[in-house]
Amino acid sequence: MMETITLNNGSTMPLIGTGTNTYGKEGNQYRGELNGDFSALSSAIQVGYRLIDTAISYRNEAGVGKTVHDSGVERSEFFLTTKIPVQDEYIGSAESVEQTVLQSLKNLQTDYIDLYLIHHPIEDKGKLKQTWQVLESFVDQGKLKAIGVSNFDIELLETLKSFARIQPAVNQIESNPHTWNDELIDYLFAHNIQPEAWGPLSKVTEDQESALAKIGEKYGKNWGQVLLRYQVQRGVVVIPKSHNAKRQTLNLELFDFTLTTDEMAEIKSL
Ligand SMILES: NC(=O)c1ccc[n+]([C@@H]2O[C@H](COP(=O)([O-])OP(=O)(O)OC[C@H]3O[C@@H](n4cnc5c(N)ncnc54)[C@H](OP(=O)(O)O)[C@@H]3O)[C@@H](O)[C@H]2O)c1
Protein backbone atom coordinates (compact mmCIF):
# COMPACT_ATOMS: atom_id res chain seq x y z
CA MET A 1 0.00 0.00 0.00
CA MET A 2 1.50 3.32 -1.09
CA GLU A 3 1.22 6.02 1.54
CA THR A 4 0.64 9.68 0.78
CA ILE A 5 1.01 13.07 2.44
CA THR A 6 -1.14 16.18 2.10
CA LEU A 7 0.52 19.33 0.76
CA ASN A 8 -0.23 22.85 2.02
CA ASN A 9 -2.51 23.36 -1.02
CA GLY A 10 -4.64 20.39 0.07
CA SER A 11 -3.52 18.01 -2.67
CA THR A 12 -2.25 14.52 -2.03
CA MET A 13 1.30 13.46 -2.92
CA PRO A 14 2.71 9.91 -2.81
CA LEU A 15 5.57 9.49 -0.32
CA ILE A 16 7.60 7.70 -2.97
CA GLY A 17 8.04 8.37 -6.65
CA THR A 18 10.51 7.63 -9.40
CA GLY A 19 13.29 9.87 -10.60
CA THR A 20 13.76 9.99 -14.38
CA ASN A 21 16.96 11.94 -14.99
CA THR A 22 18.69 9.20 -17.02
CA TYR A 23 15.59 7.72 -18.66
CA GLY A 24 15.40 7.85 -22.46
CA LYS A 25 19.16 8.36 -22.74
CA GLU A 26 22.08 6.47 -24.27
CA GLY A 27 23.96 4.34 -21.74
CA ASN A 28 21.59 5.47 -18.95
CA GLN A 29 23.85 8.49 -18.65
CA TYR A 30 22.58 11.91 -17.54
CA ARG A 31 24.34 13.61 -20.46
CA GLY A 32 23.74 10.74 -22.90
CA GLU A 33 22.06 11.32 -26.27
CA LEU A 34 18.29 10.91 -26.21
CA ASN A 35 17.45 7.48 -27.63
CA GLY A 36 13.70 7.29 -27.02
CA ASP A 37 14.05 4.20 -24.82
CA PHE A 38 11.66 4.74 -21.94
CA SER A 39 11.31 1.07 -21.02
CA ALA A 40 12.65 1.81 -17.53
CA LEU A 41 9.85 4.33 -16.97
CA SER A 42 7.24 1.94 -18.39
CA SER A 43 8.51 -0.67 -15.98
CA ALA A 44 8.37 1.79 -13.06
CA ILE A 45 4.74 2.60 -13.90
CA GLN A 46 3.94 -1.08 -14.25
CA VAL A 47 5.34 -1.96 -10.82
CA GLY A 48 3.31 0.85 -9.25
CA TYR A 49 5.07 4.22 -9.31
CA ARG A 50 2.65 7.11 -9.77
CA LEU A 51 4.76 10.11 -8.73
CA ILE A 52 7.01 10.83 -11.72
CA ASP A 53 9.77 13.44 -11.34
CA THR A 54 11.14 15.01 -14.52
CA ALA A 55 12.62 18.41 -15.46
CA ILE A 56 13.08 20.51 -18.55
CA SER A 57 16.85 20.28 -18.13
CA TYR A 58 16.68 16.45 -18.30
CA ARG A 59 15.61 16.95 -21.97
CA ASN A 60 13.21 14.03 -21.60
CA GLU A 61 10.01 15.80 -20.58
CA ALA A 62 8.26 14.90 -23.86
CA GLY A 63 9.34 11.25 -23.71
CA VAL A 64 8.20 11.04 -20.11
CA GLY A 65 4.88 12.61 -21.12
CA LYS A 66 4.38 10.16 -23.98
CA THR A 67 5.24 7.15 -21.81
CA VAL A 68 2.83 8.27 -19.08
CA HIS A 69 0.13 8.98 -21.66
CA ASP A 70 0.59 5.62 -23.40
CA SER A 71 0.72 3.64 -20.13
CA GLY A 72 -3.01 3.07 -20.03
CA VAL A 73 -3.11 4.33 -16.44
CA GLU A 74 -5.55 7.20 -15.89
CA ARG A 75 -4.07 10.68 -15.71
CA SER A 76 -5.77 11.28 -12.36
CA GLU A 77 -3.73 8.45 -10.80
CA PHE A 78 -0.45 10.18 -11.58
CA PHE A 79 1.36 12.92 -9.69
CA LEU A 80 3.55 14.61 -12.31
CA THR A 81 6.38 16.92 -11.34
CA THR A 82 8.58 18.96 -13.64
CA LYS A 83 10.97 21.87 -13.10
CA ILE A 84 11.73 25.16 -14.81
CA PRO A 85 15.44 25.89 -15.37
CA VAL A 86 16.72 29.25 -14.15
CA GLN A 87 18.58 30.44 -17.24
CA ASP A 88 17.24 33.63 -18.84
CA GLU A 89 15.95 31.63 -21.80
CA TYR A 90 13.28 30.31 -19.40
CA ILE A 91 12.89 32.98 -16.70
CA GLY A 92 14.23 36.13 -18.36
CA SER A 93 10.77 37.66 -18.68
CA ALA A 94 7.21 36.93 -17.56
CA GLU A 95 6.45 35.85 -21.14
CA SER A 96 9.31 33.35 -21.21
CA VAL A 97 8.12 31.78 -17.94
CA GLU A 98 4.63 31.56 -19.40
CA GLN A 99 5.86 29.96 -22.63
CA THR A 100 7.95 27.48 -20.64
CA VAL A 101 4.97 26.33 -18.56
CA LEU A 102 2.79 26.02 -21.66
CA GLN A 103 5.50 23.92 -23.34
CA SER A 104 5.70 21.64 -20.28
CA LEU A 105 1.93 21.11 -20.43
CA LYS A 106 2.28 20.22 -24.10
CA ASN A 107 5.27 17.92 -23.53
CA LEU A 108 3.50 16.12 -20.71
CA GLN A 109 0.34 15.82 -22.83
CA THR A 110 -1.83 17.08 -20.02
CA ASP A 111 -4.00 20.04 -19.08
CA TYR A 112 -2.58 20.25 -15.55
CA ILE A 113 0.70 19.51 -13.77
CA ASP A 114 0.59 18.34 -10.15
CA LEU A 115 3.79 20.06 -9.04
CA TYR A 116 5.92 22.67 -10.84
CA LEU A 117 9.27 23.49 -9.28
CA ILE A 118 11.87 26.22 -9.80
CA HIS A 119 14.84 23.90 -10.37
CA HIS A 120 17.59 26.00 -8.75
CA PRO A 121 17.96 29.17 -6.70
CA ILE A 122 17.17 32.43 -8.51
CA GLU A 123 19.38 34.90 -6.71
CA ASP A 124 17.94 38.00 -8.39
CA LYS A 125 14.98 38.87 -6.18
CA GLY A 126 13.10 40.67 -8.97
CA LYS A 127 13.36 37.68 -11.29
CA LEU A 128 12.38 35.30 -8.52
CA LYS A 129 9.30 37.37 -7.78
CA GLN A 130 8.38 37.67 -11.44
CA THR A 131 8.78 33.94 -12.00
CA TRP A 132 6.76 33.07 -8.91
CA GLN A 133 3.94 35.41 -9.88
CA VAL A 134 3.58 33.75 -13.28
CA LEU A 135 3.51 30.33 -11.59
CA GLU A 136 0.85 31.67 -9.19
CA SER A 137 -1.27 32.79 -12.14
CA PHE A 138 -1.14 29.25 -13.56
CA VAL A 139 -2.32 27.93 -10.19
CA ASP A 140 -5.23 30.39 -10.39
CA GLN A 141 -6.10 28.90 -13.79
CA GLY A 142 -5.91 25.34 -12.46
CA LYS A 143 -3.09 24.42 -14.84
CA LEU A 144 -0.58 23.96 -12.04
CA LYS A 145 -1.93 22.32 -8.89
CA ALA A 146 1.04 22.97 -6.61
CA ILE A 147 4.15 25.10 -7.06
CA GLY A 148 7.44 24.83 -5.24
CA VAL A 149 11.18 25.07 -5.43
CA SER A 150 14.31 22.92 -5.50
CA ASN A 151 17.72 23.41 -3.93
CA PHE A 152 16.59 26.55 -2.07
CA ASP A 153 18.23 27.37 1.28
CA ILE A 154 16.48 28.91 4.27
CA GLU A 155 17.48 32.46 3.37
CA LEU A 156 16.06 32.25 -0.14
CA LEU A 157 12.91 30.56 1.13
CA GLU A 158 12.46 33.48 3.55
CA THR A 159 12.77 35.90 0.62
CA LEU A 160 10.25 33.94 -1.43
CA LYS A 161 7.83 33.66 1.51
CA SER A 162 7.96 37.42 2.03
CA PHE A 163 6.17 38.14 -1.24
CA ALA A 164 4.47 34.86 -2.15
CA ARG A 165 0.69 35.01 -2.41
CA ILE A 166 0.77 31.20 -2.74
CA GLN A 167 3.33 29.68 -0.40
CA PRO A 168 5.74 27.08 -1.84
CA ALA A 169 4.35 23.56 -1.34
CA VAL A 170 7.62 21.63 -1.72
CA ASN A 171 11.39 22.08 -1.59
CA GLN A 172 13.18 19.26 -3.44
CA ILE A 173 16.68 18.93 -2.01
CA GLU A 174 19.49 16.45 -1.74
CA SER A 175 19.18 14.12 1.25
CA ASN A 176 21.31 11.01 1.82
CA PRO A 177 23.86 9.90 4.45
CA HIS A 178 26.52 12.16 2.88
CA THR A 179 24.31 15.25 2.94
CA TRP A 180 21.24 14.82 5.13
CA ASN A 181 20.32 18.53 5.08
CA ASP A 182 18.60 18.08 8.43
CA GLU A 183 18.61 21.74 9.50
CA LEU A 184 16.85 22.67 6.27
CA ILE A 185 14.43 19.74 6.58
CA ASP A 186 13.51 20.82 10.13
CA TYR A 187 12.85 24.34 8.82
CA LEU A 188 10.65 22.97 6.02
CA PHE A 189 8.54 20.91 8.41
CA ALA A 190 8.20 23.93 10.71
CA HIS A 191 6.96 26.06 7.79
CA ASN A 192 4.59 23.54 6.23
CA ILE A 193 6.76 23.08 3.14
CA GLN A 194 7.07 19.44 2.13
CA PRO A 195 10.69 18.18 1.91
CA GLU A 196 11.40 15.88 -1.04
CA ALA A 197 14.75 14.06 -1.19
CA TRP A 198 16.67 13.75 -4.45
CA GLY A 199 19.60 11.33 -4.70
CA PRO A 200 18.15 9.39 -1.75
CA LEU A 201 20.31 6.31 -2.52
CA SER A 202 23.42 8.21 -3.59
CA LYS A 203 26.81 8.73 -1.90
CA VAL A 204 26.39 5.84 0.55
CA THR A 205 29.73 4.43 1.74
CA GLU A 206 30.34 0.70 2.18
CA ASP A 207 30.33 1.08 5.95
CA GLN A 208 27.01 2.91 5.84
CA GLU A 209 25.60 0.22 3.54
CA SER A 210 26.63 -2.48 6.02
CA ALA A 211 25.12 -0.62 8.96
CA LEU A 212 21.84 -0.15 7.06
CA ALA A 213 21.83 -3.78 5.88
CA LYS A 214 22.32 -4.93 9.47
CA ILE A 215 19.29 -2.93 10.62
CA GLY A 216 17.30 -4.44 7.74
CA GLU A 217 18.08 -8.07 8.63
CA LYS A 218 15.29 -8.53 11.14
CA TYR A 219 12.76 -7.06 8.70
CA GLY A 220 14.02 -8.93 5.63
CA LYS A 221 14.92 -5.59 3.98
CA ASN A 222 18.08 -4.47 2.14
CA TRP A 223 20.13 -1.33 2.84
CA GLY A 224 18.30 0.72 0.21
CA GLN A 225 14.89 -0.13 1.61
CA VAL A 226 16.03 0.77 5.13
CA LEU A 227 17.40 4.11 3.93
CA LEU A 228 14.24 4.97 1.98
CA ARG A 229 12.08 3.82 4.92
CA TYR A 230 14.00 6.19 7.20
CA GLN A 231 13.05 9.13 4.98
CA VAL A 232 9.38 8.27 4.50
CA GLN A 233 8.98 7.37 8.18
CA ARG A 234 10.08 10.90 9.11
CA GLY A 235 7.76 12.30 6.45
CA VAL A 236 10.25 13.09 3.67
CA VAL A 237 9.13 12.20 0.12
CA VAL A 238 11.74 10.15 -1.82
CA ILE A 239 12.29 9.78 -5.57
CA PRO A 240 14.79 6.95 -6.05
CA LYS A 241 15.59 6.06 -9.66
CA SER A 242 16.50 2.63 -10.99
CA HIS A 243 16.82 1.12 -14.46
CA ASN A 244 16.29 -2.34 -12.96
CA ALA A 245 12.71 -3.64 -12.52
CA LYS A 246 13.64 -5.76 -9.52
CA ARG A 247 15.18 -2.80 -7.67
CA GLN A 248 12.27 -0.56 -8.71
CA THR A 249 9.93 -3.06 -7.05
CA LEU A 250 12.05 -3.47 -3.90
CA ASN A 251 12.35 0.31 -3.49
CA LEU A 252 8.53 0.55 -3.30
CA GLU A 253 8.26 -2.03 -0.51
CA LEU A 254 8.59 0.41 2.38
CA PHE A 255 5.23 0.31 4.08
CA ASP A 256 5.18 -3.13 5.72
CA PHE A 257 7.76 -2.44 8.45
CA THR A 258 8.53 0.28 11.00
CA LEU A 259 11.98 1.28 12.26
CA THR A 260 12.36 1.65 16.02
CA THR A 261 13.27 4.97 17.64
CA ASP A 262 16.79 3.64 18.25
CA GLU A 263 17.18 2.56 14.63
CA MET A 264 15.95 5.96 13.43
CA ALA A 265 18.54 7.62 15.69
CA GLU A 266 21.30 5.31 14.45
CA ILE A 267 20.53 6.11 10.80
CA LYS A 268 20.38 9.85 11.53
CA SER A 269 23.90 9.68 12.95
CA LEU A 270 25.43 7.61 10.11
N1 LIG B 1 16.31 18.76 -8.08
C1 LIG B 1 17.54 18.42 -8.38
O1 LIG B 1 18.43 19.27 -8.48
C2 LIG B 1 17.87 16.98 -8.61
C3 LIG B 1 19.21 16.56 -8.64
C4 LIG B 1 19.47 15.20 -8.81
C5 LIG B 1 18.42 14.31 -8.98
N2 LIG B 1 17.11 14.74 -8.98
C6 LIG B 1 15.97 13.79 -9.14
O2 LIG B 1 16.09 12.78 -8.16
C7 LIG B 1 16.06 11.50 -8.79
C8 LIG B 1 16.84 10.49 -7.97
O3 LIG B 1 18.19 10.85 -7.84
P1 LIG B 1 19.34 10.10 -8.64
O4 LIG B 1 18.75 9.46 -9.84
O5 LIG B 1 20.41 11.08 -8.85
O6 LIG B 1 19.92 9.08 -7.61
P2 LIG B 1 19.37 7.89 -6.66
O7 LIG B 1 17.95 7.61 -6.92
O8 LIG B 1 19.82 8.23 -5.30
O9 LIG B 1 20.27 6.68 -7.12
C9 LIG B 1 20.22 6.15 -8.37
C10 LIG B 1 21.25 5.04 -8.47
O10 LIG B 1 21.05 4.07 -7.44
C11 LIG B 1 20.94 2.77 -8.00
N3 LIG B 1 19.90 2.05 -7.21
C12 LIG B 1 18.56 2.24 -7.25
N4 LIG B 1 17.93 1.44 -6.36
C13 LIG B 1 18.91 0.73 -5.74
C14 LIG B 1 18.90 -0.24 -4.70
N5 LIG B 1 17.75 -0.66 -4.14
N6 LIG B 1 20.08 -0.76 -4.30
C15 LIG B 1 21.23 -0.35 -4.86
N7 LIG B 1 21.31 0.58 -5.84
C16 LIG B 1 20.16 1.11 -6.28
C17 LIG B 1 20.57 2.97 -9.45
O11 LIG B 1 21.20 2.00 -10.26
P3 LIG B 1 20.33 0.96 -11.13
O12 LIG B 1 19.68 1.75 -12.20
O13 LIG B 1 21.34 0.01 -11.64
O14 LIG B 1 19.35 0.32 -10.17
C18 LIG B 1 21.14 4.35 -9.76
O15 LIG B 1 22.46 4.22 -10.25
C19 LIG B 1 16.62 11.80 -10.18
O16 LIG B 1 16.37 10.77 -11.10
C20 LIG B 1 15.94 13.10 -10.49
O17 LIG B 1 14.61 12.87 -10.93
C21 LIG B 1 16.84 16.06 -8.78
Coordinates of C-alpha atoms and ligand atoms in Angstrom, one line a residue, residues 18-22 53-54 58 83 119-120 150-151 172 197-202 222-225 239-244 247 250-251, ligand 1:
T18 CA 10.5 7.6 -9.4
G19 CA 13.3 9.9 -10.6
T20 CA 13.8 10.0 -14.4
N21 CA 17.0 11.9 -15.0
T22 CA 18.7 9.2 -17.0
D53 CA 9.8 13.4 -11.3
T54 CA 11.1 15.0 -14.5
Y58 CA 16.7 16.5 -18.3
K83 CA 11.0 21.9 -13.1
H119 CA 14.8 23.9 -10.4
H120 CA 17.6 26.0 -8.7
S150 CA 14.3 22.9 -5.5
N151 CA 17.7 23.4 -3.9
Q172 CA 13.2 19.3 -3.4
A197 CA 14.7 14.1 -1.2
W198 CA 16.7 13.7 -4.4
G199 CA 19.6 11.3 -4.7
P200 CA 18.2 9.4 -1.8
L201 CA 20.3 6.3 -2.5
S202 CA 23.4 8.2 -3.6
N222 CA 18.1 -4.5 2.1
W223 CA 20.1 -1.3 2.8
G224 CA 18.3 0.7 0.2
Q225 CA 14.9 -0.1 1.6
I239 CA 12.3 9.8 -5.6
P240 CA 14.8 7.0 -6.1
K241 CA 15.6 6.1 -9.7
S242 CA 16.5 2.6 -11.0
H243 CA 16.8 1.1 -14.5
N244 CA 16.3 -2.3 -13.0
R247 CA 15.2 -2.8 -7.7
L250 CA 12.1 -3.5 -3.9
N251 CA 12.3 0.3 -3.5
Ligands
LIG1 N1 16.3 18.8 -8.1 C1 17.5 18.4 -8.4 O1 18.4 19.3 -8.5 C2 17.9 17.0 -8.6 C3 19.2 16.6 -8.6 C4 19.5 15.2 -8.8 C5 18.4 14.3 -9.0 N2 17.1 14.7 -9.0 C6 16.0 13.8 -9.1 O2 16.1 12.8 -8.2 C7 16.1 11.5 -8.8 C8 16.8 10.5 -8.0 O3 18.2 10.9 -7.8 P1 19.3 10.1 -8.6 O4 18.7 9.5 -9.8 O5 20.4 11.1 -8.9 O6 19.9 9.1 -7.6 P2 19.4 7.9 -6.7 O7 17.9 7.6 -6.9 O8 19.8 8.2 -5.3 O9 20.3 6.7 -7.1 C9 20.2 6.2 -8.4 C10 21.3 5.0 -8.5 O10 21.1 4.1 -7.4 C11 20.9 2.8 -8.0 N3 19.9 2.1 -7.2 C12 18.6 2.2 -7.2 N4 17.9 1.4 -6.4 C13 18.9 0.7 -5.7 C14 18.9 -0.2 -4.7 N5 17.8 -0.7 -4.1 N6 20.1 -0.8 -4.3 C15 21.2 -0.4 -4.9 N7 21.3 0.6 -5.8 C16 20.2 1.1 -6.3 C17 20.6 3.0 -9.4 O11 21.2 2.0 -10.3 P3 20.3 1.0 -11.1 O12 19.7 1.7 -12.2 O13 21.3 0.0 -11.6 O14 19.3 0.3 -10.2 C18 21.1 4.3 -9.8 O15 22.5 4.2 -10.2 C19 16.6 11.8 -10.2 O16 16.4 10.8 -11.1 C20 15.9 13.1 -10.5 O17 14.6 12.9 -10.9 C21 16.8 16.1 -8.8

